[in-house]
XYZ file of C-alpha atoms in Angstrom:
339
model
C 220.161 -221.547 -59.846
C 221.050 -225.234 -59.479
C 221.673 -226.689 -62.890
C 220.551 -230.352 -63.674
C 219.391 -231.033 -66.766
C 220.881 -233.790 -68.239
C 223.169 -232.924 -71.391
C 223.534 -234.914 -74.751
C 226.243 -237.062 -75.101
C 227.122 -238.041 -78.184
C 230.868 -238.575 -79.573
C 230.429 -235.251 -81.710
C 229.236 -233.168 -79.107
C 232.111 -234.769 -76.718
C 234.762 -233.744 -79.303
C 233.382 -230.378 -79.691
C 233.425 -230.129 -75.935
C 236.905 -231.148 -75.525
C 238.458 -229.504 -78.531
C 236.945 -226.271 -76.470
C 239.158 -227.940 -72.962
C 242.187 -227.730 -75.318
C 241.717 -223.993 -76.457
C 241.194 -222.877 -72.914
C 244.533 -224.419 -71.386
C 246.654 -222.891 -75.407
C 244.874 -219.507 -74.503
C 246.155 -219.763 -70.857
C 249.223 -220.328 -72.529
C 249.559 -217.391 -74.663
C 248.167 -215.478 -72.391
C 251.080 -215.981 -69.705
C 253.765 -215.279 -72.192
C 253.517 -211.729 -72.236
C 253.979 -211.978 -68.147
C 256.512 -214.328 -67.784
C 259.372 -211.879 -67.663
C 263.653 -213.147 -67.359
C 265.514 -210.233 -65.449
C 269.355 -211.192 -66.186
C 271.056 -211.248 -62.454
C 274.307 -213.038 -61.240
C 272.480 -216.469 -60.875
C 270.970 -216.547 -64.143
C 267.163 -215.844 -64.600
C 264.334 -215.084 -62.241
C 260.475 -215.196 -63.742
C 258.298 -212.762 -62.502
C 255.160 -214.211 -60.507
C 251.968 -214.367 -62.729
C 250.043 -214.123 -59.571
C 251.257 -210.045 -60.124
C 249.063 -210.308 -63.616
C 245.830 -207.317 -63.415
C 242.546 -209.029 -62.376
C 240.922 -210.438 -65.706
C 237.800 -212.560 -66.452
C 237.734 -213.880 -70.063
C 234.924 -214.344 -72.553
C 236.364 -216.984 -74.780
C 233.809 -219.461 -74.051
C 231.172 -217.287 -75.086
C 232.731 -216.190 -77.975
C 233.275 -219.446 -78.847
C 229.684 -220.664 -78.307
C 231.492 -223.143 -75.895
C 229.965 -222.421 -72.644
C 226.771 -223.753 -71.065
C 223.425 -223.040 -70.002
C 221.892 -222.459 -66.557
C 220.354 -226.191 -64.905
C 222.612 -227.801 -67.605
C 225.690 -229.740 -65.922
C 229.094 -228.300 -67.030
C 230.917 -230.647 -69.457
C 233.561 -231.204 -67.287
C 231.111 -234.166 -65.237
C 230.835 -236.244 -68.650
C 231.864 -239.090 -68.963
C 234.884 -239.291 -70.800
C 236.327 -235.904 -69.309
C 239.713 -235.787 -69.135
C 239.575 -236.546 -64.965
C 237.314 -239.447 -64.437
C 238.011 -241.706 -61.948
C 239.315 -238.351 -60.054
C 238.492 -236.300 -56.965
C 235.360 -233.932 -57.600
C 233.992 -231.414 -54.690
C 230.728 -230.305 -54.542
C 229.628 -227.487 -52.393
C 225.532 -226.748 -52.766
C 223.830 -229.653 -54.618
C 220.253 -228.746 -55.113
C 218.363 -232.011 -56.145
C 221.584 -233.733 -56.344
C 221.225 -234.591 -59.887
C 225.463 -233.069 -60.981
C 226.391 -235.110 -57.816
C 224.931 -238.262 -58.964
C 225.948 -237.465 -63.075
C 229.451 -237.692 -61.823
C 229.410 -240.463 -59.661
C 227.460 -242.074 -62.469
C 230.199 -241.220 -64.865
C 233.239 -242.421 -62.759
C 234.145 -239.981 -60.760
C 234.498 -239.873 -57.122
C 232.749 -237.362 -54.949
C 232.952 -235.508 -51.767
C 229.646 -233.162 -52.094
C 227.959 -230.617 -49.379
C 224.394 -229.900 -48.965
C 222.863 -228.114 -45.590
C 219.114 -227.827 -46.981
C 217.255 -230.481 -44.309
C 214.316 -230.583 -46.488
C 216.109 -231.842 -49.500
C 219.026 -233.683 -47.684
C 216.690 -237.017 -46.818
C 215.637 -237.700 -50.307
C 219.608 -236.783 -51.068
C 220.207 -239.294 -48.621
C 218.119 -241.905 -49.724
C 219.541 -241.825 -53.197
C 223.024 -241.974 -52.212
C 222.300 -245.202 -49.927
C 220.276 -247.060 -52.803
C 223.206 -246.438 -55.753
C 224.445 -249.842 -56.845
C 226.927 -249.166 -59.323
C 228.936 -247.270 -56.995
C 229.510 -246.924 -53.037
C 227.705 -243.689 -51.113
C 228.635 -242.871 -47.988
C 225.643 -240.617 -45.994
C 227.388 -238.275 -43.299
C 224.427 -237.485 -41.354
C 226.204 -235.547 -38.450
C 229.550 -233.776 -39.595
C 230.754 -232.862 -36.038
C 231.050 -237.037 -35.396
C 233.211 -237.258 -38.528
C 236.856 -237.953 -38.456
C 238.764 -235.045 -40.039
C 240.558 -235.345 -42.629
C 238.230 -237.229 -44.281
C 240.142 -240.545 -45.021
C 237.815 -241.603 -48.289
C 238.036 -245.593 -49.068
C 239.197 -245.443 -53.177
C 236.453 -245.541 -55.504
C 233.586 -244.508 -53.094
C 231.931 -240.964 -52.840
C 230.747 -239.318 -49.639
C 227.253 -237.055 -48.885
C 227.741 -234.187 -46.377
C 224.676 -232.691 -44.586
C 226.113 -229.712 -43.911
C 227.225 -226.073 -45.115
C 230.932 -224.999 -46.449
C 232.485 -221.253 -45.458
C 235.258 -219.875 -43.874
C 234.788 -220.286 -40.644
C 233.305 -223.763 -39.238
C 230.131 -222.925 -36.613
C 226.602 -223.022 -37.177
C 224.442 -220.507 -39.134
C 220.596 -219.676 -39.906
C 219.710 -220.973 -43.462
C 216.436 -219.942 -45.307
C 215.297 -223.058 -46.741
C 212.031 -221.437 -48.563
C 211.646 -220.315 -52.447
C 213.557 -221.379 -55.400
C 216.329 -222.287 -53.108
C 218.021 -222.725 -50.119
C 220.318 -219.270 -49.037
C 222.521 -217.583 -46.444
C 221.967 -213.974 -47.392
C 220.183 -211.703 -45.346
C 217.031 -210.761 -47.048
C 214.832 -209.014 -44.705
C 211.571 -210.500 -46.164
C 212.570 -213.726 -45.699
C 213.095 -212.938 -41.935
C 209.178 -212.706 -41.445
C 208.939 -216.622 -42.420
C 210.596 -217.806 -39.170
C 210.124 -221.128 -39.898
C 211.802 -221.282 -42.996
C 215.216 -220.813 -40.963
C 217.070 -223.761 -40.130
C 220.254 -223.651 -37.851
C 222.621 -225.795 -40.293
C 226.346 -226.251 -39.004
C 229.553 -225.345 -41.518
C 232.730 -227.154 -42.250
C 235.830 -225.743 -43.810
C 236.623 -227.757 -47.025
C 240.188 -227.389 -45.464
C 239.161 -229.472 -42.638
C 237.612 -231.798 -44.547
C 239.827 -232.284 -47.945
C 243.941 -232.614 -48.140
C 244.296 -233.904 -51.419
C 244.271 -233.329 -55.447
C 241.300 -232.082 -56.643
C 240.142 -231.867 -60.142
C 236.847 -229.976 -59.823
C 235.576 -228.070 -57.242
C 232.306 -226.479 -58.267
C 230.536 -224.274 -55.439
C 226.899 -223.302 -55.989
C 225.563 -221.268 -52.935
C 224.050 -218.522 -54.387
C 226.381 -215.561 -53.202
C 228.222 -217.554 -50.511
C 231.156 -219.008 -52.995
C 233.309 -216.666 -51.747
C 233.341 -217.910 -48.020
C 233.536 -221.441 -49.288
C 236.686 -220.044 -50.852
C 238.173 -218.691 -47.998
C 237.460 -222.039 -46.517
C 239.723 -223.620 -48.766
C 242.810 -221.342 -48.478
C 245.306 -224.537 -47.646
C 243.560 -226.968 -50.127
C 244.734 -224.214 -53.165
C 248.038 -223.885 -51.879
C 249.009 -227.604 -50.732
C 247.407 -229.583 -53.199
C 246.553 -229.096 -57.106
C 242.670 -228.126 -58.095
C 242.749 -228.467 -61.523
C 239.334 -226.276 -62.511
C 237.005 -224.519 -60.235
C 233.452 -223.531 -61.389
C 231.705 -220.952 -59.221
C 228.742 -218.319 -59.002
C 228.848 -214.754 -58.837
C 225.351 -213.566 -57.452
C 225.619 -209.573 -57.240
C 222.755 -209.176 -55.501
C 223.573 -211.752 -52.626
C 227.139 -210.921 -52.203
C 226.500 -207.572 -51.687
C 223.881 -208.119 -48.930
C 227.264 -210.258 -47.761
C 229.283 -207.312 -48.243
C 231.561 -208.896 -50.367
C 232.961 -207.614 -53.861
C 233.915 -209.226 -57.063
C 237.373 -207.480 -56.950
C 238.518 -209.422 -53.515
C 236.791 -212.440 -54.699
C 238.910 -212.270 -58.088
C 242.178 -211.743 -55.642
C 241.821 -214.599 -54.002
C 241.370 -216.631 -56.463
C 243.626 -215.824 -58.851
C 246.056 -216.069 -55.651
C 245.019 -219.340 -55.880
C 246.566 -219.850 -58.978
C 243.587 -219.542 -60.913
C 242.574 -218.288 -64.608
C 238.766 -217.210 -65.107
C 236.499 -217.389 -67.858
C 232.671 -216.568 -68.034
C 230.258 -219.382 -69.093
C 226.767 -218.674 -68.987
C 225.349 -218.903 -72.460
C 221.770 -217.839 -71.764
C 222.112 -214.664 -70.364
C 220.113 -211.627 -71.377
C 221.095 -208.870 -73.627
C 220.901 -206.496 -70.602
C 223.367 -208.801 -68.750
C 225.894 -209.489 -71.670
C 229.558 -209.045 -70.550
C 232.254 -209.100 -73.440
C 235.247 -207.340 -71.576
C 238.281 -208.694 -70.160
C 238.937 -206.630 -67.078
C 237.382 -207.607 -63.768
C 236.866 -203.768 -63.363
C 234.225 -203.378 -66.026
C 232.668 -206.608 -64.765
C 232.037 -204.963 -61.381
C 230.610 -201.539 -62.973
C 227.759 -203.684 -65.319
C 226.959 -206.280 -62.627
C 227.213 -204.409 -59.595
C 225.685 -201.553 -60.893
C 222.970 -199.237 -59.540
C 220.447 -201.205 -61.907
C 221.355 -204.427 -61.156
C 222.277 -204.585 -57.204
C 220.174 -201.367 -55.400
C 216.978 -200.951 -54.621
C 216.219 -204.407 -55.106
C 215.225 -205.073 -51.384
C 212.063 -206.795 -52.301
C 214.625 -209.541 -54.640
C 216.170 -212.281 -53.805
C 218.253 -212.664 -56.731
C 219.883 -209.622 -58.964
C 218.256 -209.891 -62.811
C 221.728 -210.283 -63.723
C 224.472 -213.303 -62.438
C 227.364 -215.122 -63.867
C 228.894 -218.691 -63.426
C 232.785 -218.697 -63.947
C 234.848 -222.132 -64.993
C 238.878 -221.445 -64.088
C 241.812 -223.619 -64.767
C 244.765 -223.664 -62.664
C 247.786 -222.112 -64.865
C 250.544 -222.497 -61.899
C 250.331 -226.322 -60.864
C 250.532 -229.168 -63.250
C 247.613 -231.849 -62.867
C 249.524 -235.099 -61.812
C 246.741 -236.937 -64.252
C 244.490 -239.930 -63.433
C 243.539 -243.441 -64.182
C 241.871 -243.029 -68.120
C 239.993 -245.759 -69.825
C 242.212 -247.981 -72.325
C 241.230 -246.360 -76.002
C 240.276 -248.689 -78.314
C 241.396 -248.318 -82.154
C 238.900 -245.509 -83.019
C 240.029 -243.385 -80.284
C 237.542 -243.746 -77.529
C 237.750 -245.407 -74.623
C 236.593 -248.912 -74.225
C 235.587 -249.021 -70.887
């Protein structure tokens, strides 16, 4: 479920792309209206919290035909996004190849990855990079925390992100490296690495602008990891995964992952473009999510699975903090930047 195929860039497909930024942060506007509430008291006006809003997952990207497609990297790592030359972290990186788009493109980046089969050749990339500094974190528990990043260079972790920092057993067989429990997997011994974990609040104590988590039904732990990082600093989108199938085996639910992180300040939207007919969600309410994608059909009696036949990716903005912005390319007369 890693996504890295490399997505066109030219200037017409940009401005689609960012024309379809724009709409997201006016709908987050309109939508907060009707919950921004002035009770008239002795001191003059109090607004309600929005955090009090029902849980809610949007489909305006779909509806739009403005999401993207699974192994294609999300729009937000281009180039000329609206946050180069800012903060990007990346939990779960696969074959690397968002983590090295974006540090390609400008941006500088903190990312995770526990698999030790895929971490050397990771590793060896990251060393070798010429346009850009890449710093190779072998051993985690060695590592000064905070991590005090040098300004302009991006970091590779070999290690796992969740709530709690330790050491757990990761299956590093199949499609993909995993956490969850599946007891088929437990028969291929060897395939089970002890990997340790770091808390991205240990690790990060600054601005973000994304933070994109990818570990197949974990995303929620990384979360929880992150608690402080949501409410000291600003993360400006978040892009995560909602496995069914792998977050139940974690006993963990859609409606306490949607808590949290619209406690974090957060407003969802689904993205996936390439989903099935079987698996298309047009609703609004995190409540109907749960009963189609956590349904009898999708989640039980798959015990011989490792994924459910149906799974979302959801891209959020942050509608409570302002972004403090970030150094942008001078634009030249027609409007795109020079640099």
């Amino acid at each position: 479920m890693g996504m890295g195929i490399q997505q066109h860039d030219s200037r017409e497909s940009f401005t689609r792309r960012h024309a379809v930024l724009s709409i997201i942060g006016v709908t987050a506007m309109v939508y907060l209206l009707p919950s921004i509430e002035f009770v008239r008291e002795m001191a003059g006006f109090e607004r309600r919290s929005i955090k009090k809003r029902p849980l809610m997952i949007f489909p305006l990207l779909k509806e739009l035909g403005a999401g993207w497609y699974n192994m294609q990297p999300p729009p937000l790592l281009q180039k000329r996004a609206h946050g180069s030359r800012s903060l990007i972290v990346d939990v779960g990186l696969d074959k690397g190849e968002e983590f090295f788009l974006a540090i390609e493109n400008g941006f500088e980046v903190v990312g995770f990855e526990p698999n030790p089969v895929s971490f050397p050749a990771l590793a060896q990339k990251c060393r070798s990079l010429t346009t850009s500094t890449c710093h190779v974190l072998e051993d985690p528990s060695s590592q000064s925390l905070p991590l005090n990043r040098t300004a302009g260079d991006s970091y590779l972790v070999h290690a796992a992100v969740g709530a709690v920092a330790g050491e757990l057993d990761l299956f590093t067989g199949g499609s993909g490296s995993s956490f969850q429990p599946n007891p088929n997997a437990r028969n291929e011994k060897s395939k089970w690495k002890r990997v340790p974990v770091v808390r991205i609040d240990d690790f990060i104590r600054e601005d973000v602008y994304l933070f994109k988590i990818d570990t197949q039904g974990f995303d929620p732990f990384v979360l929880q990891g992150a608690a402080k990082l949501f409410r000291d600093h600003v993360v400006r989108h978040l892009i995560f995964e909602v496995e069914p199938l792998a977050m139940t085996r974690n006993k963990i639910t859609i409606t306490e992952t949607m808590e949290m992180v619209q406690d974090y300040g957060m407003l969802c939207f689904l993205e996936r473009l390439d989903v099935g007919l079987d698996c298309e969600f047009r609703g609004d309410t995190v409540e109907k999510f749960e009963e189609m994608y956590f349904s009898e059909k999708n989640v039980r009696g798959k015990a011989e699975e490792l994924w459910a036949p149906c799974w979302e990716d959801f891209v959020c903005i942050n509608i409570e903090k302002p972004w403090p912005g970030a150094e942008l390319p001078v634009l030249g007369f027609d409007g795109v930047g020079a640099a």
